[in-house]
Amino acid sequence: MLSLHDKIVAITGASGGIGEATARLLAQRGATVVLAARRSEHIDAIAQDIRDEGGRAATCVVDVTQAEDLRHLVSSTTDQYGRIDVLVNNAGIAPISPLADLDTDNWSAMIDVNLRGMLNGVAAALPAFREQGSGHLVSIVSVAGLGSVSPSMAVYAATKNAVRTLHEGLRAESTDGVLRTTAISPGYVRTNLADSMADPHLREQTRKNMDAVGIPPSAVARAVAFAVEQPDDVEIGEINVRPTVQA
């Protein structure tokens, strides 16, 4: 069993799905986790479950589109625990639709949450990482941002591709050994992400795809744990998580 004893890990989008699974697994393996999301009642309940099972967990209400919220997450974590070893940028939405629908409000929402939210995390965490001399930035990206674009997913894929590119830029700039970066790109994951899709046909089709070839959130959580538990002189730059058997 891997051990993450003494690691301090903050996780955005931790009220369900990948974020919740990651928080639970890292806590089981010895990390102290700080769950961040907009829905306080959800993260408070998850954190209590973790503590009831002997783990260490705290919560912080965060809207990743607000830079001040990410700064508060980092500062409250360092105030309480003395440092922040890892920030997992997990919050994301996917209200996908064909470009011809001109759903500009949801285009903006995806840019704000998926891309700007990640940048807000970078801006908040980097100064703390520099001050303490080390830090690890993990972002949940998507295979949608790696290659050919499926119909209706152009804007979503563009935001995820941008996050992956930013990670590569951070890796290239980080030559002093302070910052480690890991981009984790899952395929379909069995979460409630489809709920954010306005088009009922797309919503139903996405749910079917998740049922057919989706991986459990715990599979992505294990990828996060693998990257985070590596020694400080080892960097896992990118992990793709897909099912071994396609339907």
Coordinates of N, CA, C and O in Angstrom, one line a residue, residues 111-200:
I111 N -15.1 28.2 -20.1 CA -13.8 28.9 -20.0 C -13.5 29.3 -18.6 O -12.4 29.2 -18.1
D112 N -14.5 29.9 -17.9 CA -14.3 30.4 -16.6 C -14.0 29.3 -15.6 O -13.1 29.4 -14.8
V113 N -14.7 28.2 -15.6 CA -14.5 27.1 -14.6 C -13.2 26.2 -15.0 O -12.3 26.0 -14.2
N114 N -13.2 25.7 -16.3 CA -12.2 24.7 -16.7 C -10.9 25.4 -16.9 O -9.8 24.8 -16.5
L115 N -10.8 26.6 -17.5 CA -9.5 27.2 -17.8 C -9.2 28.3 -16.8 O -8.1 28.2 -16.1
R116 N -10.0 29.3 -16.6 CA -9.7 30.3 -15.7 C -9.6 29.8 -14.2 O -8.8 30.2 -13.4
G117 N -10.4 28.8 -13.9 CA -10.3 28.2 -12.6 C -9.0 27.6 -12.3 O -8.4 27.7 -11.2
M118 N -8.4 26.9 -13.4 CA -7.1 26.3 -13.2 C -6.1 27.4 -13.1 O -5.2 27.3 -12.2
L119 N -6.2 28.5 -13.9 CA -5.2 29.6 -13.8 C -5.3 30.2 -12.4 O -4.3 30.6 -11.8
N120 N -6.5 30.4 -11.9 CA -6.6 30.9 -10.5 C -5.9 30.1 -9.5 O -5.3 30.6 -8.5
G121 N -6.0 28.8 -9.7 CA -5.3 27.9 -8.8 C -3.8 28.0 -8.9 O -3.1 28.0 -7.9
V122 N -3.3 28.1 -10.1 CA -1.9 28.4 -10.3 C -1.4 29.6 -9.6 O -0.4 29.7 -8.9
A123 N -2.2 30.7 -9.9 CA -1.8 32.0 -9.3 C -1.8 32.0 -7.8 O -1.0 32.7 -7.1
A124 N -2.7 31.2 -7.2 CA -2.8 31.1 -5.7 C -1.7 30.2 -5.1 O -1.1 30.6 -4.1
A125 N -1.4 29.1 -5.8 CA -0.5 28.1 -5.2 C 1.0 28.4 -5.5 O 1.8 28.1 -4.6
L126 N 1.3 29.0 -6.6 CA 2.7 29.2 -7.0 C 3.5 30.0 -5.9 O 4.6 29.6 -5.5
P127 N 3.0 31.1 -5.4 CA 3.8 31.8 -4.4 C 4.0 31.0 -3.2 O 5.1 31.1 -2.6
A128 N 3.0 30.2 -2.7 CA 3.2 29.4 -1.6 C 4.3 28.3 -1.8 O 5.1 28.0 -1.0
F129 N 4.2 27.7 -3.0 CA 5.2 26.7 -3.4 C 6.6 27.3 -3.4 O 7.5 26.6 -2.9
R130 N 6.7 28.4 -4.0 CA 8.0 29.1 -4.0 C 8.6 29.4 -2.6 O 9.7 29.2 -2.3
E131 N 7.7 29.9 -1.8 CA 8.1 30.3 -0.4 C 8.6 29.0 0.4 O 9.5 29.1 1.1
Q132 N 7.9 27.9 0.2 CA 8.2 26.7 1.0 C 9.3 25.9 0.3 O 9.8 24.9 0.9
G133 N 9.6 26.1 -0.9 CA 10.6 25.5 -1.6 C 10.2 24.2 -2.4 O 11.1 23.6 -3.0
S134 N 8.9 23.9 -2.4 CA 8.4 22.7 -3.2 C 6.9 22.8 -3.3 O 6.3 23.5 -2.5
G135 N 6.4 22.1 -4.3 CA 5.0 22.0 -4.4 C 4.7 21.2 -5.7 O 5.5 21.1 -6.6
H136 N 3.4 20.7 -5.7 CA 3.0 19.8 -6.8 C 1.6 20.3 -7.3 O 0.7 20.3 -6.5
L137 N 1.5 20.6 -8.6 CA 0.3 21.0 -9.2 C -0.2 19.8 -10.0 O 0.4 19.4 -10.9
V138 N -1.4 19.3 -9.7 CA -2.1 18.3 -10.4 C -3.4 18.8 -11.0 O -4.2 19.4 -10.3
S139 N -3.6 18.6 -12.3 CA -4.8 19.0 -12.9 C -5.5 17.9 -13.6 O -4.9 17.1 -14.3
I140 N -6.8 17.8 -13.4 CA -7.6 16.8 -14.1 C -8.0 17.4 -15.5 O -8.8 18.3 -15.5
V141 N -7.4 16.8 -16.5 CA -7.7 17.4 -17.9 C -8.7 16.5 -18.5 O -9.8 16.3 -18.0
S142 N -8.5 15.9 -19.7 CA -9.4 15.0 -20.3 C -8.8 14.6 -21.6 O -8.1 15.3 -22.3
V143 N -9.1 13.3 -22.0 CA -8.7 12.9 -23.4 C -9.4 13.7 -24.5 O -8.9 13.7 -25.6
A144 N -10.4 14.4 -24.1 CA -11.1 15.3 -25.1 C -10.2 16.4 -25.6 O -10.3 16.9 -26.7
G145 N -9.1 16.7 -24.8 CA -8.2 17.7 -25.2 C -6.9 17.2 -25.8 O -6.0 18.0 -26.1
L146 N -6.9 15.9 -26.2 CA -5.7 15.3 -26.7 C -5.7 15.1 -28.2 O -4.6 15.0 -28.8
G147 N -6.8 15.0 -28.8 CA -6.8 14.6 -30.2 C -8.1 15.1 -31.0 O -8.5 16.2 -30.8
S148 N -8.6 14.2 -31.8 CA -9.8 14.6 -32.6 C -11.0 14.9 -31.6 O -11.1 14.4 -30.6
V149 N -11.7 15.9 -32.1 CA -12.8 16.5 -31.3 C -14.1 15.8 -31.7 O -14.5 15.8 -32.8
S150 N -14.8 15.3 -30.7 CA -16.2 14.7 -30.9 C -17.2 15.8 -31.2 O -17.0 17.0 -30.7
P151 N -18.2 15.6 -31.9 CA -19.3 16.6 -32.2 C -19.8 17.1 -30.9 O -20.0 16.3 -29.9
S152 N -20.1 18.4 -30.8 CA -20.6 19.1 -29.7 C -19.6 19.4 -28.6 O -20.0 20.0 -27.6
M153 N -18.4 18.9 -28.7 CA -17.4 19.1 -27.6 C -16.3 20.1 -27.9 O -15.3 20.1 -27.2
A154 N -16.5 20.9 -28.9 CA -15.4 21.8 -29.3 C -14.9 22.7 -28.2 O -13.7 22.8 -28.0
V155 N -15.8 23.4 -27.6 CA -15.4 24.4 -26.6 C -14.9 23.7 -25.3 O -13.8 24.1 -24.8
Y156 N -15.6 22.6 -24.9 CA -15.0 21.8 -23.8 C -13.6 21.3 -24.1 O -12.7 21.5 -23.2
A157 N -13.5 20.7 -25.2 CA -12.1 20.2 -25.6 C -11.1 21.3 -25.7 O -9.9 21.1 -25.3
A158 N -11.5 22.5 -26.2 CA -10.6 23.6 -26.2 C -10.1 24.0 -24.9 O -8.9 24.3 -24.7
T159 N -11.0 24.0 -23.9 CA -10.6 24.4 -22.5 C -9.6 23.4 -21.9 O -8.6 23.7 -21.3
K160 N -9.9 22.1 -22.2 CA -9.0 21.1 -21.6 C -7.7 21.0 -22.4 O -6.6 20.8 -21.7
N161 N -7.7 21.3 -23.7 CA -6.4 21.4 -24.4 C -5.6 22.5 -23.9 O -4.3 22.4 -23.7
A162 N -6.2 23.6 -23.6 CA -5.5 24.8 -23.0 C -4.9 24.5 -21.7 O -3.7 24.9 -21.4
V163 N -5.6 23.8 -20.8 CA -5.1 23.4 -19.5 C -3.8 22.5 -19.7 O -2.8 22.7 -19.0
R164 N -3.9 21.6 -20.6 CA -2.8 20.7 -20.9 C -1.6 21.5 -21.4 O -0.4 21.3 -21.0
T165 N -1.8 22.5 -22.3 CA -0.7 23.3 -22.8 C -0.1 24.1 -21.7 O 1.1 24.3 -21.6
L166 N -0.9 24.7 -20.8 CA -0.4 25.4 -19.7 C 0.4 24.6 -18.8 O 1.5 25.0 -18.3
H167 N 0.0 23.3 -18.6 CA 0.9 22.4 -17.8 C 2.2 22.2 -18.4 O 3.3 22.2 -17.7
E168 N 2.2 22.1 -19.7 CA 3.5 21.9 -20.4 C 4.4 23.1 -20.3 O 5.6 23.0 -20.1
G169 N 3.8 24.3 -20.3 CA 4.5 25.5 -20.2 C 5.1 25.6 -18.8 O 6.2 26.0 -18.6
L170 N 4.3 25.3 -17.7 CA 4.8 25.3 -16.4 C 5.9 24.3 -16.2 O 6.9 24.6 -15.5
R171 N 5.8 23.1 -16.8 CA 6.9 22.2 -16.7 C 8.2 22.7 -17.3 O 9.2 22.6 -16.7
A172 N 8.0 23.3 -18.5 CA 9.2 23.9 -19.2 C 9.9 25.0 -18.4 O 11.1 25.2 -18.4
E173 N 9.1 25.8 -17.7 CA 9.6 26.9 -16.9 C 10.2 26.5 -15.6 O 11.0 27.3 -15.0
S174 N 9.8 25.3 -15.1 CA 10.1 24.9 -13.7 C 11.4 24.1 -13.7 O 11.5 22.9 -13.7
T175 N 12.5 24.8 -13.8 CA 13.8 24.2 -13.9 C 14.6 24.3 -12.6 O 15.8 23.8 -12.6
D176 N 14.0 24.8 -11.6 CA 14.8 25.0 -10.3 C 14.4 23.9 -9.3 O 14.9 23.9 -8.2
G177 N 13.6 22.9 -9.7 CA 13.2 21.8 -8.8 C 12.2 22.1 -7.8 O 11.9 21.3 -6.9
V178 N 11.6 23.3 -7.8 CA 10.5 23.7 -6.9 C 9.2 23.1 -7.2 O 8.5 22.4 -6.4
L179 N 8.7 23.3 -8.4 CA 7.4 22.9 -8.9 C 7.4 21.6 -9.6 O 8.2 21.4 -10.6
R180 N 6.5 20.7 -9.3 CA 6.2 19.5 -10.1 C 4.8 19.7 -10.6 O 4.0 20.2 -10.0
T181 N 4.6 19.2 -11.8 CA 3.3 19.3 -12.5 C 2.9 17.9 -13.0 O 3.7 17.1 -13.5
T182 N 1.6 17.6 -12.9 CA 1.0 16.4 -13.5 C -0.3 16.7 -14.1 O -1.2 17.2 -13.4
A183 N -0.5 16.4 -15.3 CA -1.8 16.5 -16.0 C -2.4 15.1 -16.2 O -1.7 14.2 -16.8
I184 N -3.6 14.9 -15.6 CA -4.2 13.6 -15.7 C -5.4 13.7 -16.6 O -6.3 14.5 -16.4
S185 N -5.4 12.9 -17.7 CA -6.5 12.9 -18.7 C -7.3 11.6 -18.7 O -6.8 10.6 -19.3
P186 N -8.4 11.6 -18.1 CA -9.3 10.4 -18.2 C -10.2 10.5 -19.4 O -10.4 11.6 -20.0
G187 N -10.6 9.3 -19.8 CA -11.7 9.2 -20.8 C -13.0 9.4 -20.1 O -13.1 10.2 -19.1
Y188 N -14.1 8.8 -20.5 CA -15.4 8.9 -19.8 C -15.2 8.4 -18.4 O -14.7 7.3 -18.2
V189 N -15.7 9.2 -17.4 CA -15.7 8.8 -16.0 C -17.2 8.8 -15.6 O -18.0 9.7 -15.9
R190 N -17.5 7.8 -14.8 CA -18.9 7.6 -14.3 C -19.2 8.6 -13.2 O -19.1 8.3 -12.0
T191 N -19.5 9.9 -13.6 CA -19.8 10.9 -12.6 C -21.1 11.6 -13.0 O -21.8 11.1 -14.0
N192 N -21.5 12.7 -12.4 CA -22.8 13.4 -12.7 C -22.5 14.5 -13.7 O -23.3 15.5 -13.8
L193 N -21.3 14.5 -14.4 CA -21.0 15.6 -15.3 C -22.0 15.9 -16.3 O -22.2 17.0 -16.8
A194 N -22.7 14.8 -16.8 CA -23.7 15.0 -17.8 C -24.9 15.8 -17.4 O -25.6 16.4 -18.2
D195 N -25.1 16.0 -16.1 CA -26.2 16.7 -15.6 C -26.1 18.2 -16.0 O -27.1 18.9 -16.0
S196 N -24.9 18.7 -16.3 CA -24.7 20.1 -16.7 C -25.1 20.3 -18.1 O -25.0 21.5 -18.6
M197 N -25.4 19.3 -18.9 CA -25.7 19.5 -20.3 C -27.2 19.8 -20.5 O -28.1 19.1 -20.1
A198 N -27.4 20.9 -21.2 CA -28.8 21.4 -21.4 C -29.6 20.5 -22.4 O -30.8 20.3 -22.3
D199 N -28.9 20.1 -23.5 CA -29.6 19.3 -24.5 C -29.9 17.9 -24.0 O -29.0 17.1 -23.7
P200 N -31.2 17.5 -23.9 CA -31.5 16.2 -23.4 C -31.0 15.0 -24.2 O -30.6 14.0 -23.6

